[in-house]
Amino acid sequence: MKHIFLVLGYLLPVAGFAQFTGRVVNENNTGVPYASVTIKKTTTGAVTDSAGRFSLESRQQTFPFSLIISSAGYETRELIVRNSNVNNVLIPLQPLYQKDTIIITSRRRREVLQNVPIPISVVTGALVEDAGAFNVNRLKELIPSVQLYSSNPRNTALNIRGQGTTFGLTNDGVEPGVGFYVDGVYYARPAAATLDFIDIERIEVLRGPQGTLFGKNTTAGAFNVITRKPSFKPGANFEVSYGNYGFIQAKSSVTGALSKKLAGRLSFSGTQRNGLIENVATQKKTNDINNLGIRGQLLYALSDKVGITLAADATSQRPDGYAQVVAGVVTTQRPAYRQFKQIITDLNYNLPSRNPFDRKIDHNTAWRSNNDLGGASLNVDIKLGSGTLTSTSAWRYWKWDPSNDRDFTGLPVLTLSQAPSKHKNWSQEIRYAGDLSSRLSGVFGLFAIGQDLKTNPYHTEESGDAQWRFSQSTTNPKWNTPGLFDGYGIRTTSSLNTFSGAAFGQLDFAVTERLHLLGGLRYNYDKKKVAFNRETYGGMETNDPDLIALKNAVYTNQAFNTNTSNTNLSGLVTVAFKAASQVNTYATYSTNYKSVGLNLGGLPTAGGEVLLDLAAIKPEYVQHIEFGLKTTPAPGTTLNLTIYNTNIKDYQTQVQTAEVGVNRGYLANAEKVRIRGAEFDGNTRLNNHFSLYGALAYTEGIYVSFKNAPVPLEETGGPSAFKDISGGDLPGISKWTTSLGGEFATPSIFLGKAGKFFIAADGYYRSGFSSSASPSQYLNIDGYALLNARLGFRVSGGLSAFLWGRNLLDQHYFEQLLPAAGNAGHYAAVLGDPRTLGITLRYAL
């Protein structure tokens, strides 16, 4: 760890004035240029020269007094000068990237990152802000093992190492495998991963199953977001960014003491951007950004052993989006008259463009993605003995009000596709973390969460007068009966009530100073209750049995009620060995479960009968083994390696079906899945000017056995509706992903302020991956690389400014490919953002 020393000189009174000289140096006795030295509560100050020397002159200064010393890249420190003798002060560097000096709390106590036998990636709040990673979708470019796919906030999959949330369109009846926590509070809905970060201190991403440290069971890992806490020392910062496409982002935070024992913090974030896709039918842009978020905290320091934090937050997203563009057309195995090209020819329709990167649509159903999340929490920390007892109580809500064009065309096929929902949950966690003896430490906790999810008031799918041609499955001329399907739809009411309770714990036994043995257990109980009712409405009134049969071929009534409960026991064993003073190794074996899944998007049919046995799917069972090596080969340098293998039994997957009435697909179990890979990450500070950080991940995910999977899009209409895809690739997993970044900074003075000029760049690459639950030769996304950069001037206090650019090479790339409802052969894409440029101004007090 590097430091700065402040070498103070002497204070001499001269004709009513005091002259004070000194030098600011680092641990190598090298002067730190352009550091700010100020006498507290005065306007008297100085800036060090190129050798770190400074001189202060002031009116007669009485002892003691305080000096404030600050420099960009270093922690601001306060020094009390009691007399004119020489004084020294140690000021540690505060890097903007992961280092061995980063302190984390993922194991519920403060620990040095490099000493923890868990693969963890840490991104500091400063890097989040400078890199413009204001949400998870941008943060993933800094952590290669993280994947996020979002066709809208509800249909969001946050995965680590290819595990987590079912790929594709979300089914509310399955739980995420990646835990998303903010200040110890579990966010239950996947939509939370789309929110803008507000006032972040750091983000800890734990990779692999985490059932013995966190309240909610997580089979793939955890996002542990830590926000900046209230401070009794007054402070404020303000930031505004401007960019092309009408991008405007504003952030602010104010903190300070409200009384002797009460401090508060209020933070705000707002982001707006114009649409990136043109709807030629309405002559308007769509897929804009319109986000607002606010977070408030009160800290009551009852004593030096008791702290109480009350927090509340609310986020509102009102985008005109998320529209997808038609990316291609597949020739299926259906008859020629059922191919997409023939269908649109018969309907005298042409797509607005055959090139998805023209960014043009002609959708005739408005896109709406109104998304509201928020809640409140109460956290109490009590120091007991050599540990801390913590209670975290929380209540959260989610409201979702969407409108989608699921046929992706300007034809009146699906005129309505709306699934408004509301969700609320409460949670309670009580845990103790600390040392039990000189050799034994641990974490013990109880956790409970209750969730209530309902349609608000119902989900709707409604056909237009072109539906007959897309659903037509025979040459029967009655399909073209005027008005038969126009206005014909389904309304679904459903409710899902769940309760989960758990007892968990983990012990760390120091066999020797270098050898540690860790063991953990988790007992989990889950109870779920679902009520589902779907009823058809509209269309042409008829008593003709042939016409009724045609309508039932598109939509049918469905109703079922299911109650499930299950318990499971999981755990881990870790052996950690400190091979040398700067080398830590570990090996872990763990098991974990994802609870029973319930289908809430409708069930497929066979022979006109609803397959009710698919209403509930089996819990997912995970067996995981991992080997890790963490090294610090030199001060300011870390190099880490992880190798892992994960076997999953009864893997919960989301599959598409050709049935229009099965909204968002349905859940199913794949018999066995295997995910294995290796991860390498490192960073270094080459000198006082250059820093580098990077990570590389290799991931291989396959269906070891999935004998009854739905066929891929191009095989729709073949002799079988199911296929053995054993050995096929899992969706959403790139075999190779990497990120690399660096910064050059040099001290300077700009507009009379001491700070640093800097130039930084980061790149991200991922190889191609499958975008279909059943491997398809068409629904594959090519690999792509992104380059981002920024340059400017930063100070620790005052005005900072920098220019930035994202996707500087203007790479055209897909984030996701989605078959259209009904599998007529066309598929749509979620497009990556084009090149964006802008400027950020930041002012800190």
PDB file of N, CA, C and O in Angstrom, residues 356-420:
ATOM      1  N   PRO A 356     -31.624  -4.815 -39.330  1.00  0.00           N
ATOM      2  CA  PRO A 356     -32.029  -4.400 -37.982  1.00  0.00           C
ATOM      3  C   PRO A 356     -31.303  -3.158 -37.497  1.00  0.00           C
ATOM      4  O   PRO A 356     -31.840  -2.404 -36.671  1.00  0.00           O
ATOM      5  N   PHE A 357     -30.093  -2.891 -38.027  1.00  0.00           N
ATOM      6  CA  PHE A 357     -29.326  -1.748 -37.548  1.00  0.00           C
ATOM      7  C   PHE A 357     -29.695  -0.447 -38.255  1.00  0.00           C
ATOM      8  O   PHE A 357     -29.094   0.597 -37.983  1.00  0.00           O
ATOM      9  N   ASP A 358     -30.712  -0.515 -39.130  1.00  0.00           N
ATOM     10  CA  ASP A 358     -31.353   0.720 -39.571  1.00  0.00           C
ATOM     11  C   ASP A 358     -32.198   1.302 -38.437  1.00  0.00           C
ATOM     12  O   ASP A 358     -32.611   2.457 -38.507  1.00  0.00           O
ATOM     13  N   ARG A 359     -32.481   0.454 -37.445  1.00  0.00           N
ATOM     14  CA  ARG A 359     -33.218   0.866 -36.240  1.00  0.00           C
ATOM     15  C   ARG A 359     -34.579   1.461 -36.599  1.00  0.00           C
ATOM     16  O   ARG A 359     -34.956   2.539 -36.147  1.00  0.00           O
ATOM     17  N   LYS A 360     -35.319   0.701 -37.431  1.00  0.00           N
ATOM     18  CA  LYS A 360     -36.653   1.142 -37.845  1.00  0.00           C
ATOM     19  C   LYS A 360     -37.693   0.054 -37.557  1.00  0.00           C
ATOM     20  O   LYS A 360     -37.445  -1.125 -37.786  1.00  0.00           O
ATOM     21  N   ILE A 361     -38.824   0.492 -37.047  1.00  0.00           N
ATOM     22  CA  ILE A 361     -39.963  -0.385 -36.818  1.00  0.00           C
ATOM     23  C   ILE A 361     -41.218   0.305 -37.326  1.00  0.00           C
ATOM     24  O   ILE A 361     -41.196   1.505 -37.639  1.00  0.00           O
ATOM     25  N   ASP A 362     -42.319  -0.453 -37.388  1.00  0.00           N
ATOM     26  CA  ASP A 362     -43.617   0.141 -37.748  1.00  0.00           C
ATOM     27  C   ASP A 362     -44.713  -0.428 -36.855  1.00  0.00           C
ATOM     28  O   ASP A 362     -45.841  -0.623 -37.291  1.00  0.00           O
ATOM     29  N   HIS A 363     -44.365  -0.679 -35.618  1.00  0.00           N
ATOM     30  CA  HIS A 363     -45.286  -1.353 -34.713  1.00  0.00           C
ATOM     31  C   HIS A 363     -46.573  -0.556 -34.526  1.00  0.00           C
ATOM     32  O   HIS A 363     -46.544   0.670 -34.410  1.00  0.00           O
ATOM     33  N   ASN A 364     -47.678  -1.286 -34.503  1.00  0.00           N
ATOM     34  CA  ASN A 364     -48.982  -0.640 -34.367  1.00  0.00           C
ATOM     35  C   ASN A 364     -49.545  -0.754 -32.960  1.00  0.00           C
ATOM     36  O   ASN A 364     -50.676  -0.340 -32.704  1.00  0.00           O
ATOM     37  N   THR A 365     -48.778  -1.316 -32.046  1.00  0.00           N
ATOM     38  CA  THR A 365     -49.135  -1.332 -30.629  1.00  0.00           C
ATOM     39  C   THR A 365     -48.086  -0.535 -29.869  1.00  0.00           C
ATOM     40  O   THR A 365     -46.887  -0.749 -30.049  1.00  0.00           O
ATOM     41  N   ALA A 366     -48.545   0.379 -29.060  1.00  0.00           N
ATOM     42  CA  ALA A 366     -47.612   1.237 -28.327  1.00  0.00           C
ATOM     43  C   ALA A 366     -46.785   0.406 -27.350  1.00  0.00           C
ATOM     44  O   ALA A 366     -47.287  -0.526 -26.713  1.00  0.00           O
ATOM     45  N   TRP A 367     -45.512   0.768 -27.242  1.00  0.00           N
ATOM     46  CA  TRP A 367     -44.634   0.144 -26.248  1.00  0.00           C
ATOM     47  C   TRP A 367     -44.657   0.989 -24.981  1.00  0.00           C
ATOM     48  O   TRP A 367     -44.507   2.211 -25.028  1.00  0.00           O
ATOM     49  N   ARG A 368     -44.848   0.311 -23.872  1.00  0.00           N
ATOM     50  CA  ARG A 368     -44.871   0.996 -22.576  1.00  0.00           C
ATOM     51  C   ARG A 368     -44.227   0.065 -21.552  1.00  0.00           C
ATOM     52  O   ARG A 368     -44.510  -1.132 -21.527  1.00  0.00           O
ATOM     53  N   SER A 369     -43.374   0.625 -20.719  1.00  0.00           N
ATOM     54  CA  SER A 369     -42.686  -0.186 -19.709  1.00  0.00           C
ATOM     55  C   SER A 369     -42.609   0.593 -18.400  1.00  0.00           C
ATOM     56  O   SER A 369     -41.523   0.887 -17.899  1.00  0.00           O
ATOM     57  N   ASN A 370     -43.764   0.923 -17.844  1.00  0.00           N
ATOM     58  CA  ASN A 370     -43.796   1.658 -16.586  1.00  0.00           C
ATOM     59  C   ASN A 370     -43.389   0.736 -15.442  1.00  0.00           C
ATOM     60  O   ASN A 370     -44.022  -0.294 -15.195  1.00  0.00           O
ATOM     61  N   ASN A 371     -42.346   1.127 -14.750  1.00  0.00           N
ATOM     62  CA  ASN A 371     -41.732   0.256 -13.751  1.00  0.00           C
ATOM     63  C   ASN A 371     -41.484   1.056 -12.480  1.00  0.00           C
ATOM     64  O   ASN A 371     -40.807   2.078 -12.510  1.00  0.00           O
ATOM     65  N   ASP A 372     -42.061   0.615 -11.360  1.00  0.00           N
ATOM     66  CA  ASP A 372     -41.903   1.301 -10.079  1.00  0.00           C
ATOM     67  C   ASP A 372     -41.451   0.307  -9.021  1.00  0.00           C
ATOM     68  O   ASP A 372     -42.078  -0.744  -8.846  1.00  0.00           O
ATOM     69  N   LEU A 373     -40.368   0.650  -8.345  1.00  0.00           N
ATOM     70  CA  LEU A 373     -39.880  -0.156  -7.234  1.00  0.00           C
ATOM     71  C   LEU A 373     -39.534   0.753  -6.072  1.00  0.00           C
ATOM     72  O   LEU A 373     -39.130   1.894  -6.266  1.00  0.00           O
ATOM     73  N   GLY A 374     -39.667   0.224  -4.871  1.00  0.00           N
ATOM     74  CA  GLY A 374     -39.289   1.004  -3.703  1.00  0.00           C
ATOM     75  C   GLY A 374     -39.510   0.224  -2.434  1.00  0.00           C
ATOM     76  O   GLY A 374     -39.916  -0.941  -2.449  1.00  0.00           O
ATOM     77  N   GLY A 375     -39.233   0.887  -1.327  1.00  0.00           N
ATOM     78  CA  GLY A 375     -39.443   0.233  -0.052  1.00  0.00           C
ATOM     79  C   GLY A 375     -38.748   0.959   1.075  1.00  0.00           C
ATOM     80  O   GLY A 375     -38.212   2.062   0.918  1.00  0.00           O
ATOM     81  N   ALA A 376     -38.763   0.316   2.225  1.00  0.00           N
ATOM     82  CA  ALA A 376     -38.132   0.877   3.421  1.00  0.00           C
ATOM     83  C   ALA A 376     -37.498  -0.245   4.216  1.00  0.00           C
ATOM     84  O   ALA A 376     -37.925  -1.408   4.139  1.00  0.00           O
ATOM     85  N   SER A 377     -36.463   0.102   4.984  1.00  0.00           N
ATOM     86  CA  SER A 377     -35.780  -0.905   5.794  1.00  0.00           C
ATOM     87  C   SER A 377     -35.299  -0.277   7.093  1.00  0.00           C
ATOM     88  O   SER A 377     -35.035   0.928   7.167  1.00  0.00           O
ATOM     89  N   LEU A 378     -35.167  -1.114   8.103  1.00  0.00           N
ATOM     90  CA  LEU A 378     -34.632  -0.705   9.398  1.00  0.00           C
ATOM     91  C   LEU A 378     -33.528  -1.677   9.775  1.00  0.00           C
ATOM     92  O   LEU A 378     -33.757  -2.889   9.878  1.00  0.00           O
ATOM     93  N   ASN A 379     -32.331  -1.151   9.953  1.00  0.00           N
ATOM     94  CA  ASN A 379     -31.177  -1.984  10.275  1.00  0.00           C
ATOM     95  C   ASN A 379     -30.625  -1.578  11.643  1.00  0.00           C
ATOM     96  O   ASN A 379     -30.372  -0.396  11.901  1.00  0.00           O
ATOM     97  N   VAL A 380     -30.450  -2.563  12.506  1.00  0.00           N
ATOM     98  CA  VAL A 380     -29.918  -2.322  13.854  1.00  0.00           C
ATOM     99  C   VAL A 380     -28.661  -3.161  14.027  1.00  0.00           C
ATOM    100  O   VAL A 380     -28.691  -4.387  13.863  1.00  0.00           O
ATOM    101  N   ASP A 381     -27.546  -2.503  14.348  1.00  0.00           N
ATOM    102  CA  ASP A 381     -26.275  -3.176  14.624  1.00  0.00           C
ATOM    103  C   ASP A 381     -25.929  -2.990  16.088  1.00  0.00           C
ATOM    104  O   ASP A 381     -25.861  -1.856  16.592  1.00  0.00           O
ATOM    105  N   ILE A 382     -25.699  -4.114  16.785  1.00  0.00           N
ATOM    106  CA  ILE A 382     -25.358  -4.074  18.198  1.00  0.00           C
ATOM    107  C   ILE A 382     -24.068  -4.860  18.396  1.00  0.00           C
ATOM    108  O   ILE A 382     -23.994  -6.047  18.072  1.00  0.00           O
ATOM    109  N   LYS A 383     -23.053  -4.202  18.916  1.00  0.00           N
ATOM    110  CA  LYS A 383     -21.791  -4.880  19.185  1.00  0.00           C
ATOM    111  C   LYS A 383     -21.945  -5.697  20.464  1.00  0.00           C
ATOM    112  O   LYS A 383     -22.240  -5.166  21.536  1.00  0.00           O
ATOM    113  N   LEU A 384     -21.744  -7.012  20.324  1.00  0.00           N
ATOM    114  CA  LEU A 384     -21.825  -7.926  21.450  1.00  0.00           C
ATOM    115  C   LEU A 384     -20.529  -8.719  21.514  1.00  0.00           C
ATOM    116  O   LEU A 384     -20.221  -9.486  20.592  1.00  0.00           O
ATOM    117  N   GLY A 385     -19.795  -8.538  22.588  1.00  0.00           N
ATOM    118  CA  GLY A 385     -18.530  -9.241  22.703  1.00  0.00           C
ATOM    119  C   GLY A 385     -17.604  -8.859  21.571  1.00  0.00           C
ATOM    120  O   GLY A 385     -17.366  -7.682  21.294  1.00  0.00           O
ATOM    121  N   SER A 386     -17.079  -9.856  20.885  1.00  0.00           N
ATOM    122  CA  SER A 386     -16.176  -9.608  19.764  1.00  0.00           C
ATOM    123  C   SER A 386     -16.887  -9.722  18.424  1.00  0.00           C
ATOM    124  O   SER A 386     -16.257  -9.959  17.390  1.00  0.00           O
ATOM    125  N   GLY A 387     -18.189  -9.563  18.444  1.00  0.00           N
ATOM    126  CA  GLY A 387     -18.957  -9.649  17.204  1.00  0.00           C
ATOM    127  C   GLY A 387     -20.069  -8.631  17.162  1.00  0.00           C
ATOM    128  O   GLY A 387     -20.164  -7.733  18.011  1.00  0.00           O
ATOM    129  N   THR A 388     -20.931  -8.765  16.160  1.00  0.00           N
ATOM    130  CA  THR A 388     -22.033  -7.826  15.959  1.00  0.00           C
ATOM    131  C   THR A 388     -23.322  -8.593  15.707  1.00  0.00           C
ATOM    132  O   THR A 388     -23.364  -9.511  14.879  1.00  0.00           O
ATOM    133  N   LEU A 389     -24.361  -8.227  16.430  1.00  0.00           N
ATOM    134  CA  LEU A 389     -25.698  -8.750  16.205  1.00  0.00           C
ATOM    135  C   LEU A 389     -26.443  -7.759  15.325  1.00  0.00           C
ATOM    136  O   LEU A 389     -26.507  -6.570  15.638  1.00  0.00           O
ATOM    137  N   THR A 390     -26.989  -8.260  14.218  1.00  0.00           N
ATOM    138  CA  THR A 390     -27.637  -7.386  13.239  1.00  0.00           C
ATOM    139  C   THR A 390     -29.062  -7.851  12.984  1.00  0.00           C
ATOM    140  O   THR A 390     -29.323  -9.044  12.800  1.00  0.00           O
ATOM    141  N   SER A 391     -29.964  -6.896  12.962  1.00  0.00           N
ATOM    142  CA  SER A 391     -31.353  -7.151  12.572  1.00  0.00           C
ATOM    143  C   SER A 391     -31.680  -6.261  11.385  1.00  0.00           C
ATOM    144  O   SER A 391     -31.470  -5.047  11.432  1.00  0.00           O
ATOM    145  N   THR A 392     -32.179  -6.882  10.296  1.00  0.00           N
ATOM    146  CA  THR A 392     -32.564  -6.134   9.103  1.00  0.00           C
ATOM    147  C   THR A 392     -34.010  -6.451   8.766  1.00  0.00           C
ATOM    148  O   THR A 392     -34.337  -7.593   8.431  1.00  0.00           O
ATOM    149  N   SER A 393     -34.857  -5.454   8.894  1.00  0.00           N
ATOM    150  CA  SER A 393     -36.284  -5.597   8.574  1.00  0.00           C
ATOM    151  C   SER A 393     -36.583  -4.757   7.338  1.00  0.00           C
ATOM    152  O   SER A 393     -36.125  -3.614   7.234  1.00  0.00           O
ATOM    153  N   ALA A 394     -37.363  -5.307   6.404  1.00  0.00           N
ATOM    154  CA  ALA A 394     -37.603  -4.583   5.155  1.00  0.00           C
ATOM    155  C   ALA A 394     -38.989  -4.880   4.604  1.00  0.00           C
ATOM    156  O   ALA A 394     -39.551  -5.955   4.826  1.00  0.00           O
ATOM    157  N   TRP A 395     -39.497  -3.910   3.902  1.00  0.00           N
ATOM    158  CA  TRP A 395     -40.740  -4.042   3.126  1.00  0.00           C
ATOM    159  C   TRP A 395     -40.486  -3.418   1.766  1.00  0.00           C
ATOM    160  O   TRP A 395     -39.909  -2.334   1.666  1.00  0.00           O
ATOM    161  N   ARG A 396     -40.900  -4.127   0.698  1.00  0.00           N
ATOM    162  CA  ARG A 396     -40.651  -3.619  -0.646  1.00  0.00           C
ATOM    163  C   ARG A 396     -41.869  -3.845  -1.528  1.00  0.00           C
ATOM    164  O   ARG A 396     -42.701  -4.727  -1.266  1.00  0.00           O
ATOM    165  N   TYR A 397     -41.931  -3.030  -2.612  1.00  0.00           N
ATOM    166  CA  TYR A 397     -43.028  -3.152  -3.571  1.00  0.00           C
ATOM    167  C   TYR A 397     -42.495  -3.058  -4.992  1.00  0.00           C
ATOM    168  O   TYR A 397     -41.406  -2.536  -5.248  1.00  0.00           O
ATOM    169  N   TRP A 398     -43.283  -3.572  -5.920  1.00  0.00           N
ATOM    170  CA  TRP A 398     -42.992  -3.484  -7.360  1.00  0.00           C
ATOM    171  C   TRP A 398     -44.317  -3.378  -8.107  1.00  0.00           C
ATOM    172  O   TRP A 398     -45.247  -4.145  -7.845  1.00  0.00           O
ATOM    173  N   LYS A 399     -44.392  -2.405  -9.013  1.00  0.00           N
ATOM    174  CA  LYS A 399     -45.568  -2.245  -9.859  1.00  0.00           C
ATOM    175  C   LYS A 399     -45.109  -2.183 -11.307  1.00  0.00           C
ATOM    176  O   LYS A 399     -44.186  -1.436 -11.650  1.00  0.00           O
ATOM    177  N   TRP A 400     -45.790  -2.947 -12.139  1.00  0.00           N
ATOM    178  CA  TRP A 400     -45.382  -3.108 -13.528  1.00  0.00           C
ATOM    179  C   TRP A 400     -46.589  -2.884 -14.432  1.00  0.00           C
ATOM    180  O   TRP A 400     -47.626  -3.531 -14.288  1.00  0.00           O
ATOM    181  N   ASP A 401     -46.464  -1.936 -15.366  1.00  0.00           N
ATOM    182  CA  ASP A 401     -47.566  -1.587 -16.262  1.00  0.00           C
ATOM    183  C   ASP A 401     -47.030  -1.510 -17.681  1.00  0.00           C
ATOM    184  O   ASP A 401     -46.556  -0.448 -18.115  1.00  0.00           O
ATOM    185  N   PRO A 402     -47.089  -2.616 -18.447  1.00  0.00           N
ATOM    186  CA  PRO A 402     -46.455  -2.651 -19.769  1.00  0.00           C
ATOM    187  C   PRO A 402     -47.458  -2.679 -20.923  1.00  0.00           C
ATOM    188  O   PRO A 402     -48.655  -2.903 -20.749  1.00  0.00           O
ATOM    189  N   SER A 403     -46.935  -2.437 -22.102  1.00  0.00           N
ATOM    190  CA  SER A 403     -47.631  -2.709 -23.356  1.00  0.00           C
ATOM    191  C   SER A 403     -46.569  -3.103 -24.366  1.00  0.00           C
ATOM    192  O   SER A 403     -45.537  -2.448 -24.475  1.00  0.00           O
ATOM    193  N   ASN A 404     -46.797  -4.214 -25.088  1.00  0.00           N
ATOM    194  CA  ASN A 404     -45.804  -4.755 -26.009  1.00  0.00           C
ATOM    195  C   ASN A 404     -46.440  -5.109 -27.340  1.00  0.00           C
ATOM    196  O   ASN A 404     -47.629  -5.401 -27.411  1.00  0.00           O
ATOM    197  N   ASP A 405     -45.645  -5.091 -28.375  1.00  0.00           N
ATOM    198  CA  ASP A 405     -46.068  -5.587 -29.688  1.00  0.00           C
ATOM    199  C   ASP A 405     -45.321  -6.897 -29.931  1.00  0.00           C
ATOM    200  O   ASP A 405     -44.214  -6.914 -30.455  1.00  0.00           O
ATOM    201  N   ARG A 406     -45.936  -8.008 -29.543  1.00  0.00           N
ATOM    202  CA  ARG A 406     -45.237  -9.287 -29.549  1.00  0.00           C
ATOM    203  C   ARG A 406     -45.114  -9.921 -30.926  1.00  0.00           C
ATOM    204  O   ARG A 406     -44.417 -10.917 -31.096  1.00  0.00           O
ATOM    205  N   ASP A 407     -45.805  -9.352 -31.933  1.00  0.00           N
ATOM    206  CA  ASP A 407     -45.597  -9.889 -33.285  1.00  0.00           C
ATOM    207  C   ASP A 407     -44.501  -9.132 -34.020  1.00  0.00           C
ATOM    208  O   ASP A 407     -44.084  -9.528 -35.099  1.00  0.00           O
ATOM    209  N   PHE A 408     -44.015  -8.013 -33.446  1.00  0.00           N
ATOM    210  CA  PHE A 408     -42.878  -7.240 -33.948  1.00  0.00           C
ATOM    211  C   PHE A 408     -43.103  -6.636 -35.338  1.00  0.00           C
ATOM    212  O   PHE A 408     -42.143  -6.290 -36.025  1.00  0.00           O
ATOM    213  N   THR A 409     -44.352  -6.533 -35.762  1.00  0.00           N
ATOM    214  CA  THR A 409     -44.655  -5.985 -37.088  1.00  0.00           C
ATOM    215  C   THR A 409     -45.738  -4.924 -36.973  1.00  0.00           C
ATOM    216  O   THR A 409     -46.319  -4.709 -35.908  1.00  0.00           O
ATOM    217  N   GLY A 410     -46.038  -4.270 -38.117  1.00  0.00           N
ATOM    218  CA  GLY A 410     -47.117  -3.307 -38.171  1.00  0.00           C
ATOM    219  C   GLY A 410     -48.453  -3.940 -38.481  1.00  0.00           C
ATOM    220  O   GLY A 410     -49.456  -3.232 -38.631  1.00  0.00           O
ATOM    221  N   LEU A 411     -48.508  -5.262 -38.556  1.00  0.00           N
ATOM    222  CA  LEU A 411     -49.758  -5.961 -38.822  1.00  0.00           C
ATOM    223  C   LEU A 411     -50.569  -6.130 -37.535  1.00  0.00           C
ATOM    224  O   LEU A 411     -49.992  -6.301 -36.461  1.00  0.00           O
ATOM    225  N   PRO A 412     -51.898  -6.114 -37.640  1.00  0.00           N
ATOM    226  CA  PRO A 412     -52.737  -6.337 -36.454  1.00  0.00           C
ATOM    227  C   PRO A 412     -52.840  -7.822 -36.126  1.00  0.00           C
ATOM    228  O   PRO A 412     -53.884  -8.454 -36.338  1.00  0.00           O
ATOM    229  N   VAL A 413     -51.752  -8.390 -35.642  1.00  0.00           N
ATOM    230  CA  VAL A 413     -51.730  -9.810 -35.267  1.00  0.00           C
ATOM    231  C   VAL A 413     -52.062  -9.920 -33.784  1.00  0.00           C
ATOM    232  O   VAL A 413     -53.091 -10.457 -33.401  1.00  0.00           O
ATOM    233  N   LEU A 414     -51.168  -9.424 -32.954  1.00  0.00           N
ATOM    234  CA  LEU A 414     -51.448  -9.287 -31.527  1.00  0.00           C
ATOM    235  C   LEU A 414     -51.579  -7.801 -31.237  1.00  0.00           C
ATOM    236  O   LEU A 414     -50.590  -7.090 -31.151  1.00  0.00           O
ATOM    237  N   THR A 415     -52.790  -7.335 -31.119  1.00  0.00           N
ATOM    238  CA  THR A 415     -53.003  -5.899 -30.914  1.00  0.00           C
ATOM    239  C   THR A 415     -52.780  -5.486 -29.468  1.00  0.00           C
ATOM    240  O   THR A 415     -52.513  -4.317 -29.193  1.00  0.00           O
ATOM    241  N   LEU A 416     -52.909  -6.440 -28.540  1.00  0.00           N
ATOM    242  CA  LEU A 416     -52.632  -6.161 -27.139  1.00  0.00           C
ATOM    243  C   LEU A 416     -51.786  -7.293 -26.564  1.00  0.00           C
ATOM    244  O   LEU A 416     -52.053  -8.467 -26.802  1.00  0.00           O
ATOM    245  N   SER A 417     -50.774  -6.910 -25.812  1.00  0.00           N
ATOM    246  CA  SER A 417     -49.981  -7.862 -25.032  1.00  0.00           C
ATOM    247  C   SER A 417     -49.534  -7.120 -23.789  1.00  0.00           C
ATOM    248  O   SER A 417     -48.539  -6.405 -23.805  1.00  0.00           O
ATOM    249  N   GLN A 418     -50.313  -7.291 -22.736  1.00  0.00           N
ATOM    250  CA  GLN A 418     -50.114  -6.491 -21.524  1.00  0.00           C
ATOM    251  C   GLN A 418     -50.194  -7.395 -20.296  1.00  0.00           C
ATOM    252  O   GLN A 418     -51.120  -8.185 -20.171  1.00  0.00           O
ATOM    253  N   ALA A 419     -49.209  -7.255 -19.432  1.00  0.00           N
ATOM    254  CA  ALA A 419     -49.165  -8.095 -18.227  1.00  0.00           C
ATOM    255  C   ALA A 419     -48.923  -7.243 -16.990  1.00  0.00           C
ATOM    256  O   ALA A 419     -47.901  -7.388 -16.312  1.00  0.00           O
ATOM    257  N   PRO A 420     -49.824  -6.314 -16.655  1.00  0.00           N
ATOM    258  CA  PRO A 420     -49.623  -5.482 -15.467  1.00  0.00           C
ATOM    259  C   PRO A 420     -49.661  -6.328 -14.189  1.00  0.00           C
ATOM    260  O   PRO A 420     -50.529  -7.183 -14.023  1.00  0.00           O
TER     261      PRO A 420
END
